[in-house]
Each structure stands twice: as C-alpha cells, then as structure tokens.
Amino acid sequence: MVNQLYGGVEAGGTKFVCAVGTPNRILKSVTIPTTNPDDTISEALSFFRKQKIELGDLAGLGIGSFGPLDINSDSSAFGRIGKTPKSNWSDFNLMTAFAELNCPINIDTDVNAAGLAEAILGAGRNKKVVLYITVGTGIGVGVIFNSLSFRGRDHPEIGHILIQQDSQDDGFAGVCPYHGNCLEGLASGPAIEKRWGVSLSQLPIDHPAHSLQARYLSVLCMNLILSFSPDVILIGGGVMKAPGLLDNIRNNVMTLLKGYVPSVQTLDEVEALIKMPRLGNQAGIIGSLLLGERASLILLE
C-alpha cells in the first residue's frame, strides 16, 4: 500500500510524460504530445485531476524539463523556460502552470532529473559523483554530487562546450543555431543526419561516421574526467544505440588520457568508469518522481 503519492512530469520537446506513484512504483502514467503550452498543460492537468479523484492528493510534484530553464529558486523567473527553438514555449513558466495542483513543486532540467534517477536507483547507485550524458536530439550532461544535482546561477550547458573540430570534419559548419560547431552542433543526432543523411545506427560499422562520433564523445568524457573526477560516467540517448560506439569511446579515452589520471590506467578501469545507464527511457520520469518526493520533504523541514 502506497502511503504518499507523488506526481512527476517529464517535459520533453516532443512529449510530456506524466505519472503518479512513487520513484519505485509508478501507478498511473500518460504520454502527451508536446504541442502548444495551452493544450499540452491542459491535458497534463486533466490527468492529475483524474488521478486525484481516483488515488488521492499528491504530496509533491516534480518536473524535469527541456531547457534552457531557470532553476534558481531566488530568481524572479524561477521555473521559466528560456529561449528555445520549441515554438511558443519561450518564457513559459512551468511552476506557475502546475500551481493549481496545490502541492509543493520541485523543478530541474530533464538531464538532471534522469541523472538523479540513475544516481539513486540506477547504474550510479552508491556513487558520490555521477555524470549522466544523453546524446540524442541534443547533448546534455547532468552533474550529480552526493545525490544532489549541481545548480549554479544557471544550470550547466556542457553540451555546448567548444571542442576542436576533427580535421576530417573541417567542412561541416555544425547544426547548433547558437554556436554552430560546438559539441552539440557536431555530435548530436541531428548533426549526424545533417552530415551523413541518416542516423549513425543506419551506417555500416566501418563507415567513418562511427570513429568520428567516438572521437567527439571521447573528448567530452576526457574533459569531464579532468573537470569532475567522477566515480561513474553514464552515457545514454538514441545515438548511443549505435553498435560498438561505447567501446570506441572507451578506447579513445584511454588514448587521450595518456596515463595521466591515476585511477584510469587500464581498460578494465575505463569500462568501470564509462558505462551505459540502467533505467533506460524510464530515467526521466523516475527522476521527476524523485523530485516530487523531495519537494514534499522540503515542506516538512
């Protein structure tokens, strides 16, 4: 029997996943296409109203959202989506949108929410520093330290770091609308399709796209290792389904580090450090429910 119920909203650019339950047990869920804010939020609120009648009040609601997103609780724009290519969503405030549920609300980025889920219940369990990377439509990195996501004045945008463009890729301008050939502009799913015409998984294993993608993501991993000294780096997202990509990344990281980091000297140590997530496509909604649980605990403090 569940004593307290939490709500979770995984607010993505293509779909909203809404759920009621606990982080360990989802009782009800629904997937809603992300269209315009009025229609999307209306459907989400209808779901939660129905669950309130059937299951009872929510003790807290957690939202893991696409960004950029204001997650600074001291900001007047707390909970507001920033400049996004997603039509009509710029300046939309998610905290305000769900206020009618009359429960504590906790909000974070979608990648931080998924990273939190992996750190608490997934492949990063019992680890101090967990980095969660998603490589898909965009590239995002969640930094989880002692089971808390890192939040500064703004949330990290590690997917937009500038890296050296591979010499074999010099003619490619990148697809990022802001920075062109930043990491996301060079190595996201849309970048791969713009460059080669198809997804990475559709290309033969000996196609140069595989080694190029592995080089870009291994540079990311190297920079993260040197910056955060993580216990584990978890890499997920649609692009990572390409055969052999994870192993190529690991091998490249070994080459790039050149034995400099004491804890990463052997391939076995690299394999223990750089891994696939465990929760798959459930990480985002589980993380959102964890945020909802924490919202209720903050209220009790």
Short mmCIF file of C-alpha atoms in Angstrom, two decimals:
data_model
loop_
_atom_site.label_atom_id
_atom_site.label_comp_id
_atom_site.label_asym_id
_atom_site.label_seq_id
_atom_site.Cartn_x
_atom_site.Cartn_y
_atom_site.Cartn_z
CA MET A 1 0.00 0.00 0.00
CA VAL A 2 1.39 3.40 -1.01
CA ASN A 3 1.07 5.93 1.82
CA GLN A 4 2.16 9.05 -0.05
CA LEU A 5 1.73 9.72 -3.73
CA TYR A 6 3.91 11.96 -5.86
CA GLY A 7 3.46 13.38 -9.29
CA GLY A 8 6.10 13.52 -11.96
CA VAL A 9 6.29 15.43 -15.24
CA GLU A 10 8.98 14.65 -17.78
CA ALA A 11 8.58 17.69 -20.01
CA GLY A 12 10.27 16.93 -23.30
CA GLY A 13 10.43 18.75 -26.60
CA THR A 14 8.35 16.08 -28.34
CA LYS A 15 6.30 14.61 -25.47
CA PHE A 16 5.27 15.14 -21.86
CA VAL A 17 5.22 12.03 -19.68
CA CYS A 18 3.09 12.46 -16.57
CA ALA A 19 2.96 9.91 -13.76
CA VAL A 20 1.59 9.34 -10.28
CA GLY A 21 3.11 6.97 -7.74
CA THR A 22 6.50 6.76 -6.08
CA PRO A 23 10.01 6.58 -7.53
CA ASN A 24 9.89 2.81 -7.03
CA ARG A 25 6.36 2.23 -8.25
CA ILE A 26 4.53 4.11 -10.98
CA LEU A 27 0.78 3.59 -10.57
CA LYS A 28 -0.57 5.62 -13.48
CA SER A 29 1.09 7.39 -16.39
CA VAL A 30 0.21 9.10 -19.65
CA THR A 31 2.18 10.36 -22.64
CA ILE A 32 1.08 13.65 -24.18
CA PRO A 33 2.45 15.16 -27.42
CA THR A 34 4.24 18.47 -26.85
CA THR A 35 2.26 20.90 -28.96
CA ASN A 36 1.47 24.42 -27.72
CA PRO A 37 1.61 25.23 -23.98
CA ASP A 38 -2.14 25.69 -23.53
CA ASP A 39 -3.12 22.32 -24.99
CA THR A 40 -0.20 20.37 -23.53
CA ILE A 41 -0.60 21.70 -19.99
CA SER A 42 -4.38 21.32 -20.16
CA GLU A 43 -4.03 17.61 -20.93
CA ALA A 44 -1.43 17.17 -18.18
CA LEU A 45 -3.61 18.88 -15.59
CA SER A 46 -6.60 16.78 -16.64
CA PHE A 47 -4.55 13.65 -15.99
CA PHE A 48 -3.56 14.79 -12.50
CA ARG A 49 -7.12 15.88 -11.64
CA LYS A 50 -8.39 12.42 -12.58
CA GLN A 51 -5.70 10.71 -10.51
CA LYS A 52 -6.52 12.92 -7.53
CA ILE A 53 -10.10 11.65 -7.64
CA GLU A 54 -9.06 8.01 -8.06
CA LEU A 55 -5.89 7.83 -5.93
CA GLY A 56 -5.82 10.86 -3.64
CA ASP A 57 -3.88 14.09 -3.20
CA LEU A 58 -0.27 14.49 -4.26
CA ALA A 59 2.31 15.09 -1.55
CA GLY A 60 4.62 16.73 -4.09
CA LEU A 61 5.18 17.25 -7.80
CA GLY A 62 8.49 17.01 -9.62
CA ILE A 63 9.17 18.45 -13.07
CA GLY A 64 12.16 17.57 -15.24
CA SER A 65 12.04 19.85 -18.26
CA PHE A 66 13.77 20.65 -21.50
CA GLY A 67 15.58 23.95 -21.40
CA PRO A 68 17.14 26.31 -21.11
CA LEU A 69 15.33 26.52 -17.79
CA ASP A 70 15.58 28.87 -14.82
CA ILE A 71 16.14 26.59 -11.81
CA ASN A 72 17.45 29.29 -9.46
CA SER A 73 14.89 29.43 -6.66
CA ASP A 74 15.98 33.01 -5.84
CA SER A 75 15.21 34.19 -9.37
CA SER A 76 12.03 36.05 -10.27
CA ALA A 77 11.87 33.78 -13.33
CA PHE A 78 12.17 30.52 -11.35
CA GLY A 79 10.61 27.69 -13.36
CA ARG A 80 10.54 29.61 -16.63
CA ILE A 81 11.74 28.14 -19.94
CA GLY A 82 14.24 30.41 -21.69
CA LYS A 83 14.93 30.96 -25.37
CA THR A 84 14.09 27.66 -27.01
CA PRO A 85 13.55 26.67 -30.65
CA LYS A 86 10.36 24.94 -29.46
CA SER A 87 7.59 27.16 -30.79
CA ASN A 88 5.60 29.18 -28.21
CA TRP A 89 7.42 27.77 -25.18
CA SER A 90 9.96 30.56 -24.62
CA ASP A 91 9.24 32.42 -21.34
CA PHE A 92 6.61 29.87 -20.32
CA ASN A 93 6.63 29.22 -16.55
CA LEU A 94 6.09 25.57 -15.65
CA MET A 95 5.94 26.21 -11.90
CA THR A 96 3.01 28.57 -12.36
CA ALA A 97 1.32 26.24 -14.85
CA PHE A 98 1.02 23.41 -12.30
CA ALA A 99 0.29 25.57 -9.24
CA GLU A 100 -3.39 24.57 -9.23
CA LEU A 101 -2.40 21.09 -8.03
CA ASN A 102 -1.85 22.74 -4.64
CA CYS A 103 1.22 20.78 -3.60
CA PRO A 104 4.94 21.54 -3.25
CA ILE A 105 6.70 21.62 -6.62
CA ASN A 106 10.35 20.88 -7.38
CA ILE A 107 11.81 21.55 -10.83
CA ASP A 108 15.06 20.71 -12.59
CA THR A 109 16.36 20.09 -16.09
CA ASP A 110 15.41 16.86 -17.82
CA VAL A 111 19.02 15.63 -17.89
CA ASN A 112 19.48 16.41 -14.19
CA ALA A 113 16.28 14.52 -13.37
CA ALA A 114 17.40 11.47 -15.35
CA GLY A 115 20.85 11.67 -13.78
CA LEU A 116 19.32 11.84 -10.32
CA ALA A 117 17.30 8.70 -11.03
CA GLU A 118 20.42 6.83 -12.16
CA ALA A 119 22.35 8.06 -9.11
CA ILE A 120 19.66 6.98 -6.64
CA LEU A 121 18.16 3.88 -8.25
CA GLY A 122 20.23 3.04 -11.31
CA ALA A 123 23.78 2.48 -12.51
CA GLY A 124 25.19 5.26 -10.31
CA ARG A 125 23.77 3.93 -7.05
CA ASN A 126 26.06 4.41 -4.02
CA LYS A 127 28.43 6.61 -6.05
CA LYS A 128 29.49 10.07 -4.89
CA VAL A 129 29.96 11.84 -8.23
CA VAL A 130 27.71 10.66 -11.07
CA LEU A 131 27.75 12.26 -14.51
CA TYR A 132 24.84 11.48 -16.81
CA ILE A 133 25.20 12.21 -20.53
CA THR A 134 22.41 12.00 -23.05
CA VAL A 135 23.23 12.08 -26.76
CA GLY A 136 20.17 12.44 -28.93
CA THR A 137 18.36 15.43 -30.40
CA GLY A 138 20.75 17.47 -28.27
CA ILE A 139 23.60 16.70 -25.89
CA GLY A 140 23.11 17.27 -22.19
CA VAL A 141 25.13 16.45 -19.10
CA GLY A 142 23.73 16.15 -15.60
CA VAL A 143 26.17 16.51 -12.70
CA ILE A 144 25.02 14.67 -9.56
CA PHE A 145 27.09 15.15 -6.41
CA ASN A 146 26.15 13.30 -3.21
CA SER A 147 22.69 12.60 -4.67
CA LEU A 148 22.06 16.27 -5.46
CA SER A 149 22.14 17.83 -8.91
CA PHE A 150 24.58 20.67 -9.38
CA ARG A 151 22.89 24.05 -9.68
CA GLY A 152 24.71 27.33 -10.07
CA ARG A 153 23.34 30.70 -11.06
CA ASP A 154 22.17 28.82 -14.16
CA HIS A 155 22.25 25.11 -14.93
CA PRO A 156 25.32 23.71 -16.73
CA GLU A 157 25.18 23.63 -20.54
CA ILE A 158 28.04 21.19 -21.10
CA GLY A 159 26.60 20.07 -24.40
CA HIS A 160 27.52 23.47 -25.82
CA ILE A 161 31.21 23.44 -24.92
CA LEU A 162 33.60 24.23 -27.75
CA ILE A 163 35.89 21.39 -28.78
CA GLN A 164 38.49 21.09 -31.50
CA GLN A 165 36.82 20.05 -34.73
CA ASP A 166 38.31 16.94 -36.26
CA SER A 167 40.44 17.59 -39.34
CA GLN A 168 38.29 15.15 -41.35
CA ASP A 169 35.24 17.22 -40.43
CA ASP A 170 36.51 20.72 -41.21
CA GLY A 171 33.95 21.40 -43.92
CA PHE A 172 30.98 20.82 -41.61
CA ALA A 173 29.55 24.00 -40.08
CA GLY A 174 27.62 22.27 -37.30
CA VAL A 175 23.90 22.43 -36.55
CA CYS A 176 23.69 24.40 -33.30
CA PRO A 177 21.61 27.54 -34.00
CA TYR A 178 23.65 29.46 -31.42
CA HIS A 179 27.24 28.20 -31.69
CA GLY A 180 27.42 26.26 -34.94
CA ASN A 181 30.19 23.72 -34.30
CA CYS A 182 30.02 23.34 -30.52
CA LEU A 183 29.88 19.75 -29.21
CA GLU A 184 26.11 19.52 -29.73
CA GLY A 185 26.47 21.10 -33.15
CA LEU A 186 28.96 18.41 -34.17
CA ALA A 187 27.88 15.25 -32.37
CA SER A 188 24.12 15.33 -31.71
CA GLY A 189 21.70 13.15 -33.64
CA PRO A 190 20.67 15.99 -35.98
CA ALA A 191 24.36 16.74 -36.66
CA ILE A 192 24.97 13.15 -37.70
CA GLU A 193 21.94 13.13 -40.01
CA LYS A 194 22.82 16.53 -41.48
CA ARG A 195 26.36 15.34 -42.22
CA TRP A 196 25.64 11.81 -43.49
CA GLY A 197 21.94 11.79 -44.40
CA VAL A 198 20.96 9.01 -41.97
CA SER A 199 21.35 8.11 -38.30
CA LEU A 200 24.56 6.54 -37.02
CA SER A 201 22.90 3.16 -36.49
CA GLN A 202 21.93 3.05 -40.15
CA LEU A 203 25.51 3.40 -41.36
CA PRO A 204 27.84 0.37 -41.84
CA ILE A 205 30.08 -0.32 -38.86
CA ASP A 206 33.18 0.52 -40.93
CA HIS A 207 31.79 3.89 -42.02
CA PRO A 208 33.98 6.83 -40.89
CA ALA A 209 30.99 8.33 -39.09
CA HIS A 210 31.45 5.83 -36.25
CA SER A 211 35.06 6.74 -35.50
CA LEU A 212 34.31 10.47 -35.83
CA GLN A 213 31.41 10.26 -33.38
CA ALA A 214 33.51 8.24 -30.93
CA ARG A 215 36.28 10.84 -31.08
CA TYR A 216 33.95 13.73 -30.29
CA LEU A 217 32.30 11.93 -27.37
CA SER A 218 35.62 10.67 -26.01
CA VAL A 219 36.88 14.26 -25.89
CA LEU A 220 33.76 15.11 -23.88
CA CYS A 221 34.43 12.22 -21.49
CA MET A 222 38.09 13.18 -21.09
CA ASN A 223 37.14 16.76 -20.25
CA LEU A 224 34.56 15.55 -17.73
CA ILE A 225 37.07 13.21 -16.07
CA LEU A 226 39.60 16.02 -15.73
CA SER A 227 36.97 18.52 -14.53
CA PHE A 228 34.91 16.49 -12.05
CA SER A 229 36.88 13.34 -11.18
CA PRO A 230 33.66 11.30 -11.37
CA ASP A 231 33.01 7.88 -9.91
CA VAL A 232 30.98 6.97 -12.98
CA ILE A 233 30.01 8.46 -16.33
CA LEU A 234 26.76 7.14 -17.76
CA ILE A 235 26.11 7.73 -21.47
CA GLY A 236 22.62 7.22 -22.88
CA GLY A 237 20.36 8.60 -25.58
CA GLY A 238 19.37 7.39 -29.02
CA VAL A 239 22.76 7.91 -30.64
CA MET A 240 24.40 5.55 -28.14
CA LYS A 241 22.41 2.63 -29.57
CA ALA A 242 24.87 2.51 -32.46
CA PRO A 243 26.84 -0.80 -32.32
CA GLY A 244 30.33 -0.53 -30.91
CA LEU A 245 30.14 3.17 -30.06
CA LEU A 246 30.62 2.78 -26.31
CA ASP A 247 33.69 0.55 -26.74
CA ASN A 248 35.19 3.01 -29.24
CA ILE A 249 34.68 5.85 -26.78
CA ARG A 250 36.39 3.92 -24.00
CA ASN A 251 39.38 3.06 -26.17
CA ASN A 252 39.74 6.67 -27.28
CA VAL A 253 39.56 7.93 -23.71
CA MET A 254 42.46 5.66 -22.77
CA THR A 255 44.49 7.10 -25.65
CA LEU A 256 43.60 10.71 -24.85
CA LEU A 257 44.39 10.49 -21.13
CA LYS A 258 47.86 9.05 -21.79
CA GLY A 259 48.01 7.53 -18.31
CA TYR A 260 47.70 10.93 -16.59
CA VAL A 261 44.79 10.05 -14.26
CA PRO A 262 45.91 7.54 -11.58
CA SER A 263 42.52 5.83 -11.31
CA VAL A 264 42.20 5.32 -15.08
CA GLN A 265 45.16 3.23 -16.11
CA THR A 266 43.65 0.08 -17.59
CA LEU A 267 40.80 -0.78 -19.93
CA ASP A 268 39.02 -2.50 -17.05
CA GLU A 269 39.11 0.77 -15.09
CA VAL A 270 37.76 2.70 -18.07
CA GLU A 271 34.96 0.15 -18.51
CA ALA A 272 34.03 0.55 -14.84
CA LEU A 273 34.08 4.33 -15.20
CA ILE A 274 32.21 4.83 -18.50
CA LYS A 275 29.01 2.79 -18.68
CA MET A 276 25.51 2.68 -20.08
CA PRO A 277 22.62 3.82 -17.84
CA ARG A 278 20.45 1.17 -16.25
CA LEU A 279 16.98 2.76 -16.22
CA GLY A 280 16.67 3.36 -19.96
CA ASN A 281 13.80 5.56 -21.07
CA GLN A 282 12.28 5.42 -17.58
CA ALA A 283 15.06 7.52 -16.04
CA GLY A 284 13.41 10.87 -16.77
CA ILE A 285 10.04 10.12 -15.21
CA ILE A 286 11.57 8.28 -12.25
CA GLY A 287 13.80 11.29 -11.65
CA SER A 288 10.78 13.58 -11.81
CA LEU A 289 9.03 11.48 -9.16
CA LEU A 290 12.16 11.71 -7.02
CA LEU A 291 11.97 15.49 -7.37
CA GLY A 292 8.34 15.32 -6.27
CA GLU A 293 9.28 13.25 -3.25
CA ARG A 294 11.96 15.76 -2.32
CA ALA A 295 9.50 18.64 -2.72
CA SER A 296 7.32 17.10 -0.01
CA LEU A 297 10.33 16.60 2.28
CA ILE A 298 11.44 20.22 1.89
CA LEU A 299 7.98 21.30 3.03
CA LEU A 300 8.41 19.27 6.22
CA GLU A 301 11.80 20.78 7.12
#
